[in-house]
CSV table of C-alpha atoms in Angstrom, one decimal:
chain,number,residue,atom,x,y,z
A,1087,UNK,CA,-1.6,-27.5,7.1
A,1088,UNK,CA,0.6,-28.0,4.2
A,1089,UNK,CA,-0.4,-24.2,3.2
A,1090,UNK,CA,0.4,-23.0,6.8
A,1091,UNK,CA,3.7,-24.9,7.5
A,1092,UNK,CA,4.6,-22.7,4.5
A,1093,UNK,CA,4.1,-19.7,5.9
A,1094,UNK,CA,5.9,-20.2,9.1
A,1095,UNK,CA,9.5,-20.8,6.9
A,1096,UNK,CA,12.2,-18.2,7.9
A,1097,UNK,CA,11.9,-14.2,7.8
A,1098,UNK,CA,14.7,-13.0,6.4
A,1099,UNK,CA,16.5,-10.7,8.6
A,1100,UNK,CA,16.3,-7.9,6.2
A,1101,UNK,CA,16.7,-3.8,7.8
A,1102,UNK,CA,13.4,-2.4,6.0
A,1103,UNK,CA,14.0,0.2,3.7
A,1104,UNK,CA,14.2,4.1,5.4
A,1105,UNK,CA,10.3,5.9,4.1
A,1106,UNK,CA,11.1,8.4,2.4
A,1107,UNK,CA,9.4,12.1,3.0
A,1108,UNK,CA,9.3,12.7,0.5
A,1109,UNK,CA,8.4,9.2,-1.6
A,1110,UNK,CA,5.1,8.8,0.3
A,1111,UNK,CA,4.2,12.2,-0.4
A,1112,UNK,CA,4.3,11.5,-3.8
A,1113,UNK,CA,2.3,8.3,-3.8
A,1114,UNK,CA,-0.2,9.8,-1.7
A,1115,UNK,CA,-0.7,12.4,-4.5
A,1116,UNK,CA,-2.5,12.7,-7.9
A,1117,UNK,CA,-0.5,15.6,-9.0
A,1118,UNK,CA,3.4,14.0,-9.6
A,1119,UNK,CA,2.5,11.9,-11.8
A,1120,UNK,CA,0.2,14.0,-14.2
A,1121,UNK,CA,3.0,16.4,-14.2
A,1122,UNK,CA,5.5,14.2,-15.0
A,1123,UNK,CA,4.3,13.1,-17.6
A,1124,UNK,CA,3.9,16.1,-19.5
A,1125,UNK,CA,6.4,17.4,-19.1
A,1126,UNK,CA,8.2,14.8,-20.0
A,1127,UNK,CA,6.3,14.1,-23.7
A,1128,UNK,CA,7.1,17.4,-23.9
A,1129,UNK,CA,10.3,17.0,-24.3
A,1130,UNK,CA,9.8,13.7,-26.4
A,1131,UNK,CA,7.2,15.8,-28.4
A,1132,UNK,CA,11.1,18.8,-29.2
A,1133,UNK,CA,13.0,15.5,-30.0
A,1134,UNK,CA,9.7,14.8,-32.3
A,1135,UNK,CA,9.5,18.3,-34.6
A,1136,UNK,CA,13.2,18.2,-35.1
A,1137,UNK,CA,13.5,15.2,-36.6
A,1138,UNK,CA,10.1,15.8,-39.0
A,1139,UNK,CA,12.4,19.4,-39.0
A,1140,UNK,CA,16.1,16.9,-40.4
A,1141,UNK,CA,14.1,15.0,-42.5
A,1142,UNK,CA,12.3,17.9,-44.4
A,1143,UNK,CA,15.5,19.5,-45.3
A,1144,UNK,CA,16.9,16.6,-46.4
A,1145,UNK,CA,14.5,15.9,-49.3
A,1146,UNK,CA,14.9,19.5,-49.5
A,1147,UNK,CA,18.6,18.8,-50.4
A,1148,UNK,CA,18.0,15.8,-52.1
A,1149,UNK,CA,15.4,17.5,-54.4
A,1150,UNK,CA,12.8,15.2,-54.2
A,1151,UNK,CA,9.7,16.9,-54.6
A,1152,UNK,CA,6.9,14.6,-55.2
A,1153,UNK,CA,8.1,12.5,-51.7
A,1154,UNK,CA,7.8,15.7,-49.9
A,1155,UNK,CA,4.5,16.2,-51.4
A,1156,UNK,CA,3.3,13.2,-51.2
A,1157,UNK,CA,3.9,13.4,-46.7
A,1158,UNK,CA,2.2,17.0,-47.0
A,1159,UNK,CA,-1.0,15.0,-48.2
A,1160,UNK,CA,-0.6,12.6,-45.6
A,1161,UNK,CA,-0.2,14.7,-43.0
A,1162,UNK,CA,-3.4,16.3,-43.8
A,1163,UNK,CA,-5.0,13.6,-43.8
A,1164,UNK,CA,-3.8,12.3,-40.1
A,1165,UNK,CA,-4.6,15.9,-38.8
A,1166,UNK,CA,-8.2,14.9,-38.6
A,1167,UNK,CA,-7.5,11.9,-37.1
A,1168,UNK,CA,-5.4,14.2,-34.5
A,1169,UNK,CA,-8.2,16.6,-34.0
A,1170,UNK,CA,-10.3,13.6,-33.2
A,1171,UNK,CA,-7.3,12.5,-30.6
A,1172,UNK,CA,-7.5,15.1,-29.2
A,1173,UNK,CA,-11.3,15.8,-28.2
A,1174,UNK,CA,-11.4,12.0,-27.0
A,1175,UNK,CA,-8.7,12.5,-24.8
A,1176,UNK,CA,-10.8,15.3,-22.4
A,1177,UNK,CA,-13.7,12.3,-22.7
A,1178,UNK,CA,-11.8,9.7,-21.1
A,1179,UNK,CA,-10.4,11.4,-19.1
A,1180,UNK,CA,-13.6,12.6,-17.6
A,1181,UNK,CA,-14.8,9.4,-17.8
A,1182,UNK,CA,-11.2,7.4,-16.0
A,1183,UNK,CA,-12.3,10.5,-12.8
A,1184,UNK,CA,-16.1,9.7,-12.5
A,1185,UNK,CA,-14.5,6.3,-11.8
A,1186,UNK,CA,-12.3,6.5,-10.0
A,1187,UNK,CA,-14.6,8.9,-7.6
A,1188,UNK,CA,-17.1,6.1,-7.9
A,1189,UNK,CA,-15.1,3.3,-6.6
A,1190,UNK,CA,-13.1,5.4,-4.0
A,1191,UNK,CA,-17.0,6.4,-2.4
A,1192,UNK,CA,-18.3,2.7,-2.6
A,1193,UNK,CA,-14.4,1.8,-0.8
A,1194,UNK,CA,-14.8,3.9,2.3
A,1195,UNK,CA,-18.7,3.0,2.7
A,1196,UNK,CA,-18.4,-0.6,2.0
A,1197,UNK,CA,-14.8,-1.7,3.4
A,1198,UNK,CA,-13.9,1.1,5.8
A,1199,UNK,CA,-12.1,3.9,5.3
A,1200,UNK,CA,-9.2,2.6,5.6
A,1201,UNK,CA,-8.5,0.9,2.6
A,1202,UNK,CA,-8.6,4.1,0.1
A,1203,UNK,CA,-5.3,4.3,0.6
A,1204,UNK,CA,-5.2,1.6,-2.1
A,1205,UNK,CA,-7.1,3.2,-4.7
A,1206,UNK,CA,-5.3,6.4,-4.3
A,1207,UNK,CA,-2.1,4.3,-4.1
A,1208,UNK,CA,-2.8,2.9,-7.3
A,1209,UNK,CA,-0.3,2.5,-9.7
A,1210,UNK,CA,-2.9,1.9,-12.8
A,1211,UNK,CA,-4.9,4.8,-11.5
A,1212,UNK,CA,-2.0,7.1,-11.4
A,1213,UNK,CA,-0.4,5.8,-15.0
A,1214,UNK,CA,-3.6,5.7,-17.0
A,1215,UNK,CA,-4.7,9.9,-15.3
A,1216,UNK,CA,-0.7,10.6,-17.1
A,1217,UNK,CA,-1.0,8.7,-20.1
A,1218,UNK,CA,-4.4,9.9,-20.8
A,1219,UNK,CA,-2.7,13.6,-19.7
A,1220,UNK,CA,0.4,13.2,-22.0
A,1221,UNK,CA,-1.8,12.8,-25.1
A,1222,UNK,CA,-3.5,15.4,-25.0
A,1223,UNK,CA,-1.2,18.1,-24.5
A,1224,UNK,CA,0.2,16.5,-27.4
A,1225,UNK,CA,-1.7,16.8,-29.7
A,1226,UNK,CA,-2.1,19.8,-28.9
A,1227,UNK,CA,1.7,20.2,-29.3
A,1228,UNK,CA,1.2,18.3,-32.8
A,1229,UNK,CA,-1.5,20.7,-34.3
A,1230,UNK,CA,0.7,24.0,-33.6
A,1231,UNK,CA,3.6,21.8,-36.1
A,1232,UNK,CA,1.3,21.1,-39.3
A,1233,UNK,CA,3.0,23.9,-41.8
A,1234,UNK,CA,-0.3,26.3,-44.0
A,1235,UNK,CA,2.3,26.5,-46.8
A,1236,UNK,CA,0.9,23.8,-49.3
A,1237,UNK,CA,4.3,24.0,-51.2
A,1238,UNK,CA,7.0,21.2,-51.2
A,1239,UNK,CA,9.8,24.0,-51.4
A,1240,UNK,CA,9.0,26.1,-48.9
A,1241,UNK,CA,7.5,23.7,-46.3
A,1242,UNK,CA,9.3,23.8,-43.6
A,1243,UNK,CA,7.9,20.9,-40.8
A,1244,UNK,CA,6.2,17.7,-42.1
A,1245,UNK,CA,4.8,16.4,-38.9
A,1246,UNK,CA,5.2,12.7,-39.5
A,1247,UNK,CA,7.4,11.0,-36.5
A,1248,UNK,CA,4.9,13.0,-34.4
A,1249,UNK,CA,1.8,11.6,-36.1
A,1250,UNK,CA,2.5,8.3,-35.4
A,1251,UNK,CA,4.5,9.2,-31.7
A,1252,UNK,CA,0.1,10.1,-31.0
A,1253,UNK,CA,-1.1,6.8,-33.0
A,1254,UNK,CA,1.5,5.5,-30.3
A,1255,UNK,CA,0.3,7.3,-27.5
A,1256,UNK,CA,-3.7,6.1,-28.1
A,1257,UNK,CA,-2.6,3.0,-29.0
A,1258,UNK,CA,-1.0,2.4,-25.3
A,1259,UNK,CA,-3.5,4.8,-23.4
A,1260,UNK,CA,-6.8,2.5,-24.7
A,1261,UNK,CA,-4.4,-0.2,-23.3
A,1262,UNK,CA,-5.0,1.1,-20.5
A,1263,UNK,CA,-8.0,2.6,-19.9
A,1264,UNK,CA,-9.1,-1.4,-20.3
A,1265,UNK,CA,-6.5,-2.1,-17.8
A,1266,UNK,CA,-6.9,0.2,-15.8
A,1267,UNK,CA,-11.3,-0.9,-15.8
A,1268,UNK,CA,-10.1,-4.5,-14.6
A,1269,UNK,CA,-8.3,-2.9,-11.5
A,1270,UNK,CA,-10.8,-0.7,-11.0
A,1271,UNK,CA,-13.3,-4.2,-10.3
A,1272,UNK,CA,-11.1,-6.1,-8.9
A,1273,UNK,CA,-10.7,-3.5,-5.8
A,1274,UNK,CA,-14.2,-3.0,-5.5
A,1275,UNK,CA,-14.4,-6.6,-5.0
A,1276,UNK,CA,-14.1,-7.5,-1.4
A,1277,UNK,CA,-12.2,-11.2,-1.8
A,1278,UNK,CA,-9.3,-8.4,-3.8
A,1279,UNK,CA,-9.1,-5.7,-1.1
A,1280,UNK,CA,-9.2,-8.6,2.0
A,1281,UNK,CA,-6.3,-9.9,-0.1
A,1282,UNK,CA,-4.3,-7.1,-1.0
A,1283,UNK,CA,-4.3,-5.7,2.9
A,1284,UNK,CA,-3.2,-9.4,3.8
A,1285,UNK,CA,-0.3,-9.7,1.6
A,1286,UNK,CA,0.6,-6.2,2.8
A,1287,UNK,CA,0.6,-7.3,6.0
A,1288,UNK,CA,3.6,-10.6,5.5
A,1289,UNK,CA,5.4,-8.6,3.6
A,1290,UNK,CA,6.1,-6.5,6.5
A,1291,UNK,CA,6.1,-9.3,8.7
A,1292,UNK,CA,8.9,-10.5,6.5
A,1293,UNK,CA,10.8,-7.7,5.8
A,1294,UNK,CA,11.6,-6.5,9.9
A,1295,UNK,CA,14.2,-8.1,11.3
A,1296,UNK,CA,13.8,-10.9,13.9
A,1297,UNK,CA,13.0,-9.9,17.4
A,1298,UNK,CA,14.6,-11.5,20.3
A,1299,UNK,CA,13.0,-14.7,21.6
A,1300,UNK,CA,11.7,-14.4,25.4
A,1301,UNK,CA,14.2,-14.1,28.6
A,1302,UNK,CA,16.7,-13.3,25.7
A,1303,UNK,CA,16.2,-9.3,25.9
A,1304,UNK,CA,19.2,-7.5,25.9
A,1305,UNK,CA,20.2,-6.1,29.3
A,1306,UNK,CA,20.5,-1.7,28.1
A,1307,UNK,CA,20.8,-1.0,31.4
A,1308,UNK,CA,18.9,2.1,33.7
A,1309,UNK,CA,17.1,4.9,31.5
A,1310,UNK,CA,19.6,7.9,30.9
A,1311,UNK,CA,17.5,10.3,29.2
A,1312,UNK,CA,14.7,11.3,26.8
A,1313,UNK,CA,14.3,12.4,23.8
A,1314,UNK,CA,10.6,14.1,22.8
A,1315,UNK,CA,9.3,14.3,20.1
A,1316,UNK,CA,9.8,18.3,19.0
A,1317,UNK,CA,8.2,17.7,15.3
A,1318,UNK,CA,4.4,18.4,14.4
A,1319,UNK,CA,1.3,16.4,16.0
A,1320,UNK,CA,0.5,12.9,14.4
A,1321,UNK,CA,0.9,8.9,13.6
A,1322,UNK,CA,4.7,7.4,13.7
A,1323,UNK,CA,4.2,5.8,10.1
A,1324,UNK,CA,8.6,5.1,9.6
A,1325,UNK,CA,11.9,4.5,11.6
A,1326,UNK,CA,15.4,5.4,10.2
A,1327,UNK,CA,17.1,2.6,11.9
A,1328,UNK,CA,20.1,2.7,10.2
A,1329,UNK,CA,20.3,6.2,11.4
A,1330,UNK,CA,19.3,6.0,14.6
A,1331,UNK,CA,21.9,2.6,14.6
A,1332,UNK,CA,25.4,5.0,13.5
A,1333,UNK,CA,23.7,7.6,15.4
A,1334,UNK,CA,23.9,5.5,19.3
A,1335,UNK,CA,27.3,3.6,17.8
A,1336,UNK,CA,28.6,6.9,17.5
A,1337,UNK,CA,27.9,8.2,20.9
A,1338,UNK,CA,28.4,5.4,22.9
A,1339,UNK,CA,24.4,4.7,23.4
A,1340,UNK,CA,21.3,2.4,23.2
A,1341,UNK,CA,18.1,3.8,21.9
A,1342,UNK,CA,15.2,2.8,23.0
A,1343,UNK,CA,11.7,3.3,20.8
A,1344,UNK,CA,9.3,5.0,23.5
A,1345,UNK,CA,5.9,4.8,20.0
A,1346,UNK,CA,5.0,2.1,18.6
A,1347,UNK,CA,4.5,2.8,14.4
A,1348,UNK,CA,1.1,3.7,14.3
A,1349,UNK,CA,1.8,5.4,17.4
A,1350,UNK,CA,0.1,9.3,17.4
A,1351,UNK,CA,2.4,12.0,18.3
A,1352,UNK,CA,2.4,14.9,19.4
A,1353,UNK,CA,5.1,17.2,20.9
A,1354,UNK,CA,6.8,16.9,23.3
A,1355,UNK,CA,5.8,13.5,24.6
A,1356,UNK,CA,9.4,11.0,25.4
A,1357,UNK,CA,9.9,9.0,21.3
A,1358,UNK,CA,13.5,8.1,22.7
A,1359,UNK,CA,14.7,6.2,26.3
A,1360,UNK,CA,18.8,6.6,25.7
A,1361,UNK,CA,20.8,3.7,28.2
A,1362,UNK,CA,24.2,4.4,28.9
A,1363,UNK,CA,24.6,7.9,28.1
A,1364,UNK,CA,23.4,10.9,27.4
A,1365,UNK,CA,21.6,12.0,24.5
A,1366,UNK,CA,22.7,12.9,20.7
A,1367,UNK,CA,22.1,16.2,19.8
A,1368,UNK,CA,19.0,17.1,18.2
A,1369,UNK,CA,20.6,17.8,14.8
A,1370,UNK,CA,21.5,14.0,14.7
A,1371,UNK,CA,18.2,12.9,15.1
A,1372,UNK,CA,16.5,15.1,12.9
A,1373,UNK,CA,14.5,12.4,9.8
A,1374,UNK,CA,14.9,9.9,12.0
A,1375,UNK,CA,11.2,9.5,12.6
A,1376,UNK,CA,8.3,9.7,9.9
A,1377,UNK,CA,4.9,11.8,10.8
A,1378,UNK,CA,1.9,11.6,8.3
A,1379,UNK,CA,-1.8,11.8,9.2
A,1380,UNK,CA,-2.2,8.0,8.5
A,1381,UNK,CA,-0.9,4.4,9.7
A,1382,UNK,CA,0.6,3.1,6.4
A,1383,UNK,CA,2.2,-0.2,5.7
A,1384,UNK,CA,5.8,-0.3,5.9
A,1385,UNK,CA,6.6,-0.6,9.5
A,1386,UNK,CA,2.9,-1.5,10.5
A,1387,UNK,CA,3.7,-4.9,11.9
A,1388,UNK,CA,-0.5,-4.4,13.3
A,1389,UNK,CA,-2.2,-2.5,10.5
A,1390,UNK,CA,-3.4,-5.3,8.3
A,1391,UNK,CA,-5.2,-6.5,11.3
A,1392,UNK,CA,-6.4,-3.1,12.4
A,1393,UNK,CA,-8.2,-2.8,8.8
A,1394,UNK,CA,-9.6,-6.6,8.6
A,1395,UNK,CA,-11.1,-5.9,11.8
A,1396,UNK,CA,-12.2,-2.8,10.9
A,1397,UNK,CA,-14.3,-4.5,7.5
A,1398,UNK,CA,-14.9,-7.4,9.8
A,1399,UNK,CA,-17.3,-5.1,12.0
A,1400,UNK,CA,-18.7,-2.9,9.3
A,1401,UNK,CA,-20.1,-6.5,7.5
A,1402,UNK,CA,-21.7,-7.6,10.6
A,1403,UNK,CA,-23.6,-4.0,11.4
A,1404,UNK,CA,-27.1,-3.6,10.8
A,1405,UNK,CA,-26.8,-1.8,8.5
A,1406,UNK,CA,-24.9,-3.7,6.0
A,1407,UNK,CA,-25.2,-7.3,7.6
A,1408,UNK,CA,-22.8,-9.8,5.6
A,1409,UNK,CA,-21.8,-12.0,7.2
A,1410,UNK,CA,-20.4,-13.7,4.7
A,1411,UNK,CA,-17.7,-10.6,3.6
A,1412,UNK,CA,-16.6,-11.0,8.3
A,1413,UNK,CA,-15.5,-14.9,7.9
A,1414,UNK,CA,-13.6,-14.0,4.7
A,1415,UNK,CA,-12.0,-11.2,6.9
A,1416,UNK,CA,-11.5,-13.7,9.1
A,1417,UNK,CA,-9.7,-15.9,7.0
A,1418,UNK,CA,-6.8,-13.7,6.2
A,1419,UNK,CA,-6.9,-12.5,10.2
A,1420,UNK,CA,-6.2,-16.9,10.7
A,1421,UNK,CA,-3.5,-16.2,7.7
A,1422,UNK,CA,-1.8,-13.4,9.5
A,1423,UNK,CA,-1.3,-15.0,13.0
A,1424,UNK,CA,-0.8,-18.4,12.0
A,1425,UNK,CA,2.5,-16.6,10.0
A,1426,UNK,CA,3.8,-15.3,13.2
A,1427,UNK,CA,2.4,-17.9,15.2
A,1428,UNK,CA,5.8,-18.9,16.3
A,1429,UNK,CA,7.9,-15.8,16.1
A,1430,UNK,CA,9.3,-13.8,19.0
A,1431,UNK,CA,7.0,-10.2,19.7
A,1432,UNK,CA,6.9,-7.4,21.8
A,1433,UNK,CA,11.1,-6.4,20.9
A,1434,UNK,CA,13.4,-5.6,17.6
A,1435,UNK,CA,16.9,-5.6,18.6
A,1436,UNK,CA,18.8,-3.3,16.2
A,1437,UNK,CA,22.3,-4.4,15.8
A,1438,UNK,CA,25.3,-2.7,14.7
A,1439,UNK,CA,28.3,-4.4,12.4
A,1440,UNK,CA,29.9,-6.1,15.3
A,1441,UNK,CA,26.7,-7.5,16.3
A,1442,UNK,CA,26.2,-4.5,19.6
A,1443,UNK,CA,22.3,-4.0,19.8
A,1444,UNK,CA,22.1,0.1,19.8
A,1445,UNK,CA,18.4,0.2,19.4
A,1446,UNK,CA,15.4,-1.3,20.6
A,1447,UNK,CA,11.5,-1.5,18.6
A,1448,UNK,CA,8.7,-2.7,20.3
A,1449,UNK,CA,6.1,-4.3,18.1
A,1450,UNK,CA,2.9,-5.1,19.2
A,1451,UNK,CA,2.7,-8.2,21.3
A,1452,UNK,CA,1.0,-12.3,20.6
A,1453,UNK,CA,-1.5,-11.6,22.8
A,1454,UNK,CA,-2.5,-7.8,21.4
A,1455,UNK,CA,-2.8,-8.9,18.3
A,1456,UNK,CA,-4.6,-11.7,19.2
A,1457,UNK,CA,-7.3,-9.3,20.8
A,1458,UNK,CA,-6.6,-6.7,17.7
A,1459,UNK,CA,-7.6,-9.7,15.4
A,1460,UNK,CA,-10.7,-10.8,17.6
A,1461,UNK,CA,-12.0,-8.8,20.3
A,1462,UNK,CA,-14.0,-6.9,18.5
A,1463,UNK,CA,-15.8,-9.3,15.5
A,1464,UNK,CA,-16.1,-11.7,18.3
A,1465,UNK,CA,-18.4,-9.0,20.7
A,1466,UNK,CA,-21.1,-8.4,17.6
A,1467,UNK,CA,-20.9,-12.4,16.2
A,1468,UNK,CA,-22.1,-14.0,18.3
A,1469,UNK,CA,-26.4,-13.6,17.1
A,1470,UNK,CA,-23.9,-15.0,13.4
A,1471,UNK,CA,-23.8,-18.4,13.0
A,1472,UNK,CA,-22.0,-18.4,10.8
A,1473,UNK,CA,-18.6,-16.3,12.1
A,1474,UNK,CA,-19.2,-18.1,15.8
A,1475,UNK,CA,-18.3,-21.0,13.4
A,1476,UNK,CA,-16.2,-19.1,11.1
A,1477,UNK,CA,-14.2,-17.9,14.8
A,1478,UNK,CA,-14.5,-21.5,16.7
A,1479,UNK,CA,-12.5,-22.9,13.3
A,1480,UNK,CA,-9.7,-19.9,13.4
A,1481,UNK,CA,-9.3,-21.2,17.8
A,1482,UNK,CA,-9.4,-24.4,17.2
A,1483,UNK,CA,-6.2,-24.2,14.2
A,1484,UNK,CA,-4.6,-21.8,15.8
A,1485,UNK,CA,-4.7,-23.7,18.8
A,1486,UNK,CA,-3.0,-26.8,16.8
A,1487,UNK,CA,-0.2,-23.9,15.7
A,1488,UNK,CA,1.0,-22.4,18.7
A,1489,UNK,CA,3.7,-23.1,21.6
A,1490,UNK,CA,1.5,-23.9,24.2
A,1491,UNK,CA,2.7,-21.0,25.9
A,1492,UNK,CA,1.0,-19.0,23.0
A,1493,UNK,CA,-2.9,-20.8,23.5
A,1494,UNK,CA,-3.9,-18.3,26.5
A,1495,UNK,CA,-5.2,-15.3,25.0
A,1496,UNK,CA,-6.7,-18.1,22.0
A,1497,UNK,CA,-8.2,-20.0,24.5
A,1498,UNK,CA,-9.4,-17.0,26.3
A,1499,UNK,CA,-11.6,-15.6,22.8
A,1500,UNK,CA,-13.0,-18.6,22.6
A,1501,UNK,CA,-14.3,-19.5,26.0
A,1502,UNK,CA,-16.0,-15.6,25.8
A,1503,UNK,CA,-17.3,-16.6,22.3
A,1504,UNK,CA,-19.3,-19.4,24.1
A,1505,UNK,CA,-20.0,-17.5,27.0
A,1506,UNK,CA,-21.7,-14.8,24.1
A,1507,UNK,CA,-23.1,-17.8,22.4
A,1508,UNK,CA,-24.7,-19.3,25.3
A,1509,UNK,CA,-26.9,-15.9,26.2
A,1510,UNK,CA,-28.1,-15.8,22.8
A,1511,UNK,CA,-29.7,-18.6,21.5
A,1512,UNK,CA,-32.6,-19.2,22.8
A,1513,UNK,CA,-32.2,-23.1,22.9
A,1514,UNK,CA,-29.1,-26.1,23.4
A,1515,UNK,CA,-29.1,-26.9,19.8
A,1516,UNK,CA,-28.9,-23.7,18.1
A,1517,UNK,CA,-26.0,-23.1,20.6
A,1518,UNK,CA,-24.5,-26.1,19.3
A,1519,UNK,CA,-25.1,-25.6,15.8
A,1520,UNK,CA,-23.5,-21.9,16.2
A,1521,UNK,CA,-20.8,-23.2,18.0
A,1522,UNK,CA,-19.7,-26.3,15.6
A,1523,UNK,CA,-15.8,-25.0,14.1
A,1524,UNK,CA,-16.5,-25.1,10.0
A,1525,UNK,CA,-13.4,-22.7,7.9
A,1526,UNK,CA,-16.4,-21.9,5.8
A,1527,UNK,CA,-18.7,-20.2,8.6
A,1528,UNK,CA,-22.4,-22.6,7.1
A,1529,UNK,CA,-20.7,-23.1,3.9
């Protein structure tokens, strides 16, 4: 109980940062980080090459040809190492790519296709690819710097700094490879995937402004105009709150967002209702809404529960038959609902600097979140006592936390669970066992 009470502390009233379409596109791609790394290592190589040339010129000017001859012999020995590193890097890159494909395929089949985004957006995976490719490019560049002239007086460069830089890149590559394997193995374990989803959901809840309390909704007046969606069809991923508040303040109106974050938009559908005046010009609302091909966690309060429900459903399917995974998903569903149990929902008002409401953003209500978290898993769990016992415990625990006016959806789901178990369990003893609350299911 104490842990839950901690999670229900006051949430910060911080306006979420706008989701940049370019930044999200770069995070969803694999080409940017490796390309940037290769460009960066080329610039570093130019600097290292100039340092090596300056070192040779300094030794020649001082007449220290013995030291320069020793450096040339060292460079010849290092050349074999650099050549071996260049060959090994391509093998390492193939191994990393193969591991990534296997991990993505297993996660999509075992959990849900929605969790593939965790692998695609993994920073350690992108960093590993980037450093490996950068090391390979560096070895090729360093090999071009070796001077075939063995005479210290005629030498123009000795790739000493470049060779040391190559060895440092190899050490970094090995370190990242170990971290990458460890991170990939963690993401292939269902407990870590579920915990990651729950953590991102709680972060979304913490960043959202505090909604109004029941009965305190702002009176925005009648609708005076509508703004239709004119962009491409897709999922509403993000709302640029600051831009919409500035536009509404500048035109003396109140804007109300019609769809929720995560809804699918098609051109022509209304996206903004205008209260108190004419609709702002279209150019003022440019880039205010971000539409993409899939949902993100950025402002989507329900997306985490959607993924947890999908994992629970996949675990309860006859092809998988893994009720323990469903229980683990329900653990996190209860955690998220417990965090939101006393938080006002349904609508989030955004105010300008003077405290005037300028934007009203819809969010899922309590009943919708409860239905999202429990309906589908409950419907498939009647024949699994482990899951029904965990559901019974979840309803009992949440009923102790939520205000009286929010107990209705929980009581409804508990009654539906009882009816489903009574239709499935053959004897009274089996029904009593399946409905006995147990936070571990059957341990």
